[in-house]
CSV table of C-alpha atoms in Angstrom, one decimal:
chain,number,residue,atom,x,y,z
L,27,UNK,CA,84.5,156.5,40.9
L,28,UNK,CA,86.0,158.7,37.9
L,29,UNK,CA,85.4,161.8,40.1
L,30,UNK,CA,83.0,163.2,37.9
L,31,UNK,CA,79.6,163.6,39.0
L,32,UNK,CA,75.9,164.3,37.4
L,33,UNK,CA,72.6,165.5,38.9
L,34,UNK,CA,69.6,164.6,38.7
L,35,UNK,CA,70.8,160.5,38.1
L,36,UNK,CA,67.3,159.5,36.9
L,37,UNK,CA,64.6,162.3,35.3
L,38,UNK,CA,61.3,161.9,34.3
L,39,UNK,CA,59.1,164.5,32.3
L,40,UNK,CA,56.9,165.0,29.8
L,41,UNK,CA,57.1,166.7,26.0
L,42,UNK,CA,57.5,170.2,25.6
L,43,UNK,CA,59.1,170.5,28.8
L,44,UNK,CA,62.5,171.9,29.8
L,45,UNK,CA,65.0,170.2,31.7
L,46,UNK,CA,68.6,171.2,33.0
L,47,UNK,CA,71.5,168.3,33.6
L,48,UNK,CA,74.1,169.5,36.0
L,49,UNK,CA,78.1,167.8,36.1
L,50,UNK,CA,80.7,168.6,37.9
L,51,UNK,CA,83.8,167.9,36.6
L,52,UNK,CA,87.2,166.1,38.1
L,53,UNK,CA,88.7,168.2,40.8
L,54,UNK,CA,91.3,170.2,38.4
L,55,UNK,CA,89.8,169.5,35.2
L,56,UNK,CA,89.4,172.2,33.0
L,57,UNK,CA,87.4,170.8,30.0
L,58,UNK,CA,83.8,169.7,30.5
L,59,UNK,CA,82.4,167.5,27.2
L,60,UNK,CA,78.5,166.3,27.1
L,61,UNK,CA,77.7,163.1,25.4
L,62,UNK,CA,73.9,161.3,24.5
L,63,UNK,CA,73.7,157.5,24.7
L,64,UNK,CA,70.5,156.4,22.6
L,65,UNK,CA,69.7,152.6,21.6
L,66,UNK,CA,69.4,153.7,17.7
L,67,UNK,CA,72.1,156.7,18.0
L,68,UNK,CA,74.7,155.1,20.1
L,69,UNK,CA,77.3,157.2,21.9
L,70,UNK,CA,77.2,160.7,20.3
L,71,UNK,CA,79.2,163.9,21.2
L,72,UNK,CA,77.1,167.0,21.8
L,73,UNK,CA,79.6,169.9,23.0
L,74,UNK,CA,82.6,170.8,24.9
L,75,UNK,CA,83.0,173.6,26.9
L,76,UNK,CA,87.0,174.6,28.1
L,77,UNK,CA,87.2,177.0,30.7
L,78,UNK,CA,83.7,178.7,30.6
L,79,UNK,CA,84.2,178.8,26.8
L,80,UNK,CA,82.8,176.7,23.8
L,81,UNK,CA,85.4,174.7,21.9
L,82,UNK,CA,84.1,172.1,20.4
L,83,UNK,CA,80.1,171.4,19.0
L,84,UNK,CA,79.1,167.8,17.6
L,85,UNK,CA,75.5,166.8,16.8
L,86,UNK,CA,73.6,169.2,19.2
L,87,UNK,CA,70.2,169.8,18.7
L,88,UNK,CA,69.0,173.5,18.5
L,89,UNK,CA,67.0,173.0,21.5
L,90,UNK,CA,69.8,172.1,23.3
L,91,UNK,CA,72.3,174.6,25.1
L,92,UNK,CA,75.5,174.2,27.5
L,93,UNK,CA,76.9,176.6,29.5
L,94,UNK,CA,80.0,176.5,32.1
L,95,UNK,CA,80.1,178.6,35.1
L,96,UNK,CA,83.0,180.0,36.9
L,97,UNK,CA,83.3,176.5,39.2
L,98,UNK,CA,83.5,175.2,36.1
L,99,UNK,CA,80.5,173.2,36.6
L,100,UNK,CA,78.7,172.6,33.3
L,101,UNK,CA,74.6,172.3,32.7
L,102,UNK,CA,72.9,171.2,29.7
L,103,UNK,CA,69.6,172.7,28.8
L,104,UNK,CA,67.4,170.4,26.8
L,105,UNK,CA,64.1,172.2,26.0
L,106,UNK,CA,61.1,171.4,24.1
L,107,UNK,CA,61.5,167.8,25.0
L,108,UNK,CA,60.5,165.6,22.0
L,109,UNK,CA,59.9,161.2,22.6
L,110,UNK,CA,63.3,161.0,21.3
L,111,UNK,CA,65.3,162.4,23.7
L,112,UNK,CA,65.1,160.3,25.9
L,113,UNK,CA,68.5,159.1,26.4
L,114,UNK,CA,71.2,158.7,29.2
L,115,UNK,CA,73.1,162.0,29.3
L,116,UNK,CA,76.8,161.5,29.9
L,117,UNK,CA,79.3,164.6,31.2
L,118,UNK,CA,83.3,163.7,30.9
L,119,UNK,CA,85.7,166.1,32.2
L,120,UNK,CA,89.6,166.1,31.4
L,121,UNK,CA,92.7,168.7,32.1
L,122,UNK,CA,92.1,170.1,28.8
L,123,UNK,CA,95.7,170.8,28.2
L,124,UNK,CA,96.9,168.7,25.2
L,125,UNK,CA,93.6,168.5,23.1
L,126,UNK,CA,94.7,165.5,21.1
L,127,UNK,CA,96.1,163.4,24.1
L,128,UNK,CA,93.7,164.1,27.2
L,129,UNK,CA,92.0,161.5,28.7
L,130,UNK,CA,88.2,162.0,29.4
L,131,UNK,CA,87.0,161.1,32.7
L,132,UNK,CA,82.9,159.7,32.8
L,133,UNK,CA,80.1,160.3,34.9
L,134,UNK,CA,77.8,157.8,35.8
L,135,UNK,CA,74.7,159.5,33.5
L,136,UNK,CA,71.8,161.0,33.9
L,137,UNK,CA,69.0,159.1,32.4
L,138,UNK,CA,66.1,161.1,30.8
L,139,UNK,CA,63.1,159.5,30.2
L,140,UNK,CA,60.2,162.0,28.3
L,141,UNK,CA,56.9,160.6,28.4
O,6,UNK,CA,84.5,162.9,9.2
O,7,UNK,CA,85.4,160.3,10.9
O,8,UNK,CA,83.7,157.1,12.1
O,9,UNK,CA,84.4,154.0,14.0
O,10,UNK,CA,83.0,150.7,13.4
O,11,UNK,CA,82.4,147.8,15.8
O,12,UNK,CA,81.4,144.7,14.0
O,13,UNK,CA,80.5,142.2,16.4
O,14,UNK,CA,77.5,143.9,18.4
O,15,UNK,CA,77.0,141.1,20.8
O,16,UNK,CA,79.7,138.5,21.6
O,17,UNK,CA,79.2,135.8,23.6
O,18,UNK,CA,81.7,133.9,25.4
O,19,UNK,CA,82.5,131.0,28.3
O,20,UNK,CA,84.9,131.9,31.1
O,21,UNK,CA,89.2,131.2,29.9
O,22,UNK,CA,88.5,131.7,26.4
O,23,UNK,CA,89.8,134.3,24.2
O,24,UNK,CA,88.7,137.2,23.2
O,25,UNK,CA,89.2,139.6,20.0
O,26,UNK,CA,87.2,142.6,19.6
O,27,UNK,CA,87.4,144.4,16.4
O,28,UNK,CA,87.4,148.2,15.6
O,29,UNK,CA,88.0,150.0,12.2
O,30,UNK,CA,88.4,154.0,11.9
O,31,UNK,CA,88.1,155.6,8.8
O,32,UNK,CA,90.5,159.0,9.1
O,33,UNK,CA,93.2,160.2,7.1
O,34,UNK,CA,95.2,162.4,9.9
O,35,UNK,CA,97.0,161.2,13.2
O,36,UNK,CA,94.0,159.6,15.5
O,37,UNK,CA,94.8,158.8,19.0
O,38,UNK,CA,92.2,156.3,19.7
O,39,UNK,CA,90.9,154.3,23.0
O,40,UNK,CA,89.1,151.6,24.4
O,41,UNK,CA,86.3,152.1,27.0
O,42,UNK,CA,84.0,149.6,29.0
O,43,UNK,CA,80.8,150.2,30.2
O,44,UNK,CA,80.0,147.6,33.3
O,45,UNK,CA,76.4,147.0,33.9
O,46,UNK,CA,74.5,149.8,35.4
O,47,UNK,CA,78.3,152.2,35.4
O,48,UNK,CA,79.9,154.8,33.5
O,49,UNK,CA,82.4,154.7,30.9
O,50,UNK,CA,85.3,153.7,32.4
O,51,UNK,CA,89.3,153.6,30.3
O,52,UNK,CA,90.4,150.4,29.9
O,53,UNK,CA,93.7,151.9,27.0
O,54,UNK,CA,94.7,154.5,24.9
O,55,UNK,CA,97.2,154.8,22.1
O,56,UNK,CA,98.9,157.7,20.8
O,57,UNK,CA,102.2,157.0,19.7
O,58,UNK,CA,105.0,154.4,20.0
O,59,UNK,CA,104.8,150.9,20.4
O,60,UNK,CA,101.3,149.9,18.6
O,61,UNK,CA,100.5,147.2,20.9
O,62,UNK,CA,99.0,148.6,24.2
O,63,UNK,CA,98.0,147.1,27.4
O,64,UNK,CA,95.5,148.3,29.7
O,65,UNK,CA,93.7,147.3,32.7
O,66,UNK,CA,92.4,144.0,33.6
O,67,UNK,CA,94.5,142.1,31.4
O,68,UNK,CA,93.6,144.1,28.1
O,69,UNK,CA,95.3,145.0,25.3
O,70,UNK,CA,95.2,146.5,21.8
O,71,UNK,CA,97.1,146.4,19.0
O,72,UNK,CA,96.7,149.4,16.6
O,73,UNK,CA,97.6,148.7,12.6
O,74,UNK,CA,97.4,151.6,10.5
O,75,UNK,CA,97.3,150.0,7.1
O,76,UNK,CA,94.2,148.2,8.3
O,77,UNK,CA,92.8,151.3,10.6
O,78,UNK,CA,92.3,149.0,12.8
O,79,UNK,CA,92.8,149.0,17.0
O,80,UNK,CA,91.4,145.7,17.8
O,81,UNK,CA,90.9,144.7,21.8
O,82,UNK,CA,92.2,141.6,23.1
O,83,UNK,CA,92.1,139.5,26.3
O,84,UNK,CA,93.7,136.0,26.3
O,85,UNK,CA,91.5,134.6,29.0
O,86,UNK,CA,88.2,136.5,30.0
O,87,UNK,CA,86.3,136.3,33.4
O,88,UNK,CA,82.8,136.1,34.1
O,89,UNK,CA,83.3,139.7,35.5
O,90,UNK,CA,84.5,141.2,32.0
O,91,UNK,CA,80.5,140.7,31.2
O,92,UNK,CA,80.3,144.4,29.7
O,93,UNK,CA,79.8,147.0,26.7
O,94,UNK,CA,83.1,147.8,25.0
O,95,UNK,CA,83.7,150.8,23.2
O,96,UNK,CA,86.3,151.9,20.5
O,97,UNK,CA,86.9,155.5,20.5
O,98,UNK,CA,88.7,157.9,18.5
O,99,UNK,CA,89.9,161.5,18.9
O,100,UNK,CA,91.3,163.6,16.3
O,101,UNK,CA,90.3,167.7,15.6
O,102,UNK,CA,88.2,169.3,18.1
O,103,UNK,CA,89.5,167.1,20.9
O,104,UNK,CA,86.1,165.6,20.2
O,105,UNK,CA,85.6,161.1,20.6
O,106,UNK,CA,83.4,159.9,18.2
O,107,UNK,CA,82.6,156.4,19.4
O,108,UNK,CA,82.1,152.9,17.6
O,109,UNK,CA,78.8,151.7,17.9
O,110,UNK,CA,80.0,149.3,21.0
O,111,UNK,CA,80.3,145.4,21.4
O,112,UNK,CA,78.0,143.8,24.2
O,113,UNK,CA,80.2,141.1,25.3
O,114,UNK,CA,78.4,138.1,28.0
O,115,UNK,CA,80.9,135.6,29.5
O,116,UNK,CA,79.4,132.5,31.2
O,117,UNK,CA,80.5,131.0,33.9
């Protein structure tokens, strides 16, 4: 258990449709990172988010959004849900206090199937 | 930018052999870079990391890595793997942005 936990673990909807992925990271941790893991797109970086702020943006989709709250609990908003976003969602967490050296800390996914 | 490359995408394997899992970067700058595994059905779990110093470096479970930077290459290796190393294994690495791009992963089977 890396301490890091995701809700829902499994969601099922259909396309057009909005969805919100909820992580809470390490006790501690100030840096929350969101990652998709496709078959054809492998592991991908989507965004980072230290300390309520955005840092760090990778290949996030337009429909897509991320915001961290005061707990420093993250979401990720995935609207307008196409085939292909169906994915597993993962949420890492780390200290975010030496950028190039921190450790990111997994949770165990949430898997997002759009019918 | 940066990428990672995994060459062998599935490796199959009997219990007590060895095992040698390869991983190229492509980056100019200082790259700390990483190993994760992925057992059935878990989440990404740390097996190394390198940053600086000695450039072979052992992890958990009997792995290590040995990073060569006129080859950007940070290839995992086990002497002897177990039935229970069955698992996805990741090469990561981290440079600007604190953001990990990922290798494409290596889907290793051991039998028994």
């Amino acid at each position: 258990d890396s301490g890091v936990t995701q809700t829902p673990k499994h969601l099922i909807t259909a396309t057009g449709q909005r969805v919100t992925l909820r992580c809470s990271p390490r006790s501690g941790d100030l840096s929350v990172y969101w990652y998709q893991q496709s078959l054809d797109q492998g592991l991908q970086f989507l965004i980072q988010y230290y300390n309520g702020e955005e840092r760090a943006k990778g290949n996030i989709l337009e429909r897509f959004s991320a915001q961290q709250f005061p707990d420093l609990h993250s979401e990720l908003n995935l609207s307008s849900l196409e085939l292909g976003d169906s994915a597993l969602y993962f949420c890492a967490s780390s200290t975010g206090q030496a950028p190039y050296t921190d450790t990111q800390y997994f949770g165990p996914g949430t898997r997002l199937t759009v019918l | 930018a940066q990428s990672v490359s995994q060459h062998n995408h599935h490796v199959i394997l009997s219990e007590a052999a060895s095992l040698e899992l390869g991983c190229n970067y492509s980056y100019g700058g200082t790259v700390n870079l990483f190993w994760y595994v992925q057992y059935p059905g878990q989440h990404l779990q740390l097996l190394l990391k390198y940053f600086s110093g000695d450039p072979l470096v052992k992890g958990i479970k009997g792995f290590e890595a040995e990073f060569i930077k006129s080859k950007f290459s940070f290839n995992l290796r086990k002497p002897s793997v177990q039935w229970s190393d069955t698992a996805e294994y990741f090469c990561a690495v981290i440079s600007a942005g604190n953001m990990l791009t990922f290798g494409g992963g290596t889907r290793l089977m051991v039998k028994p």
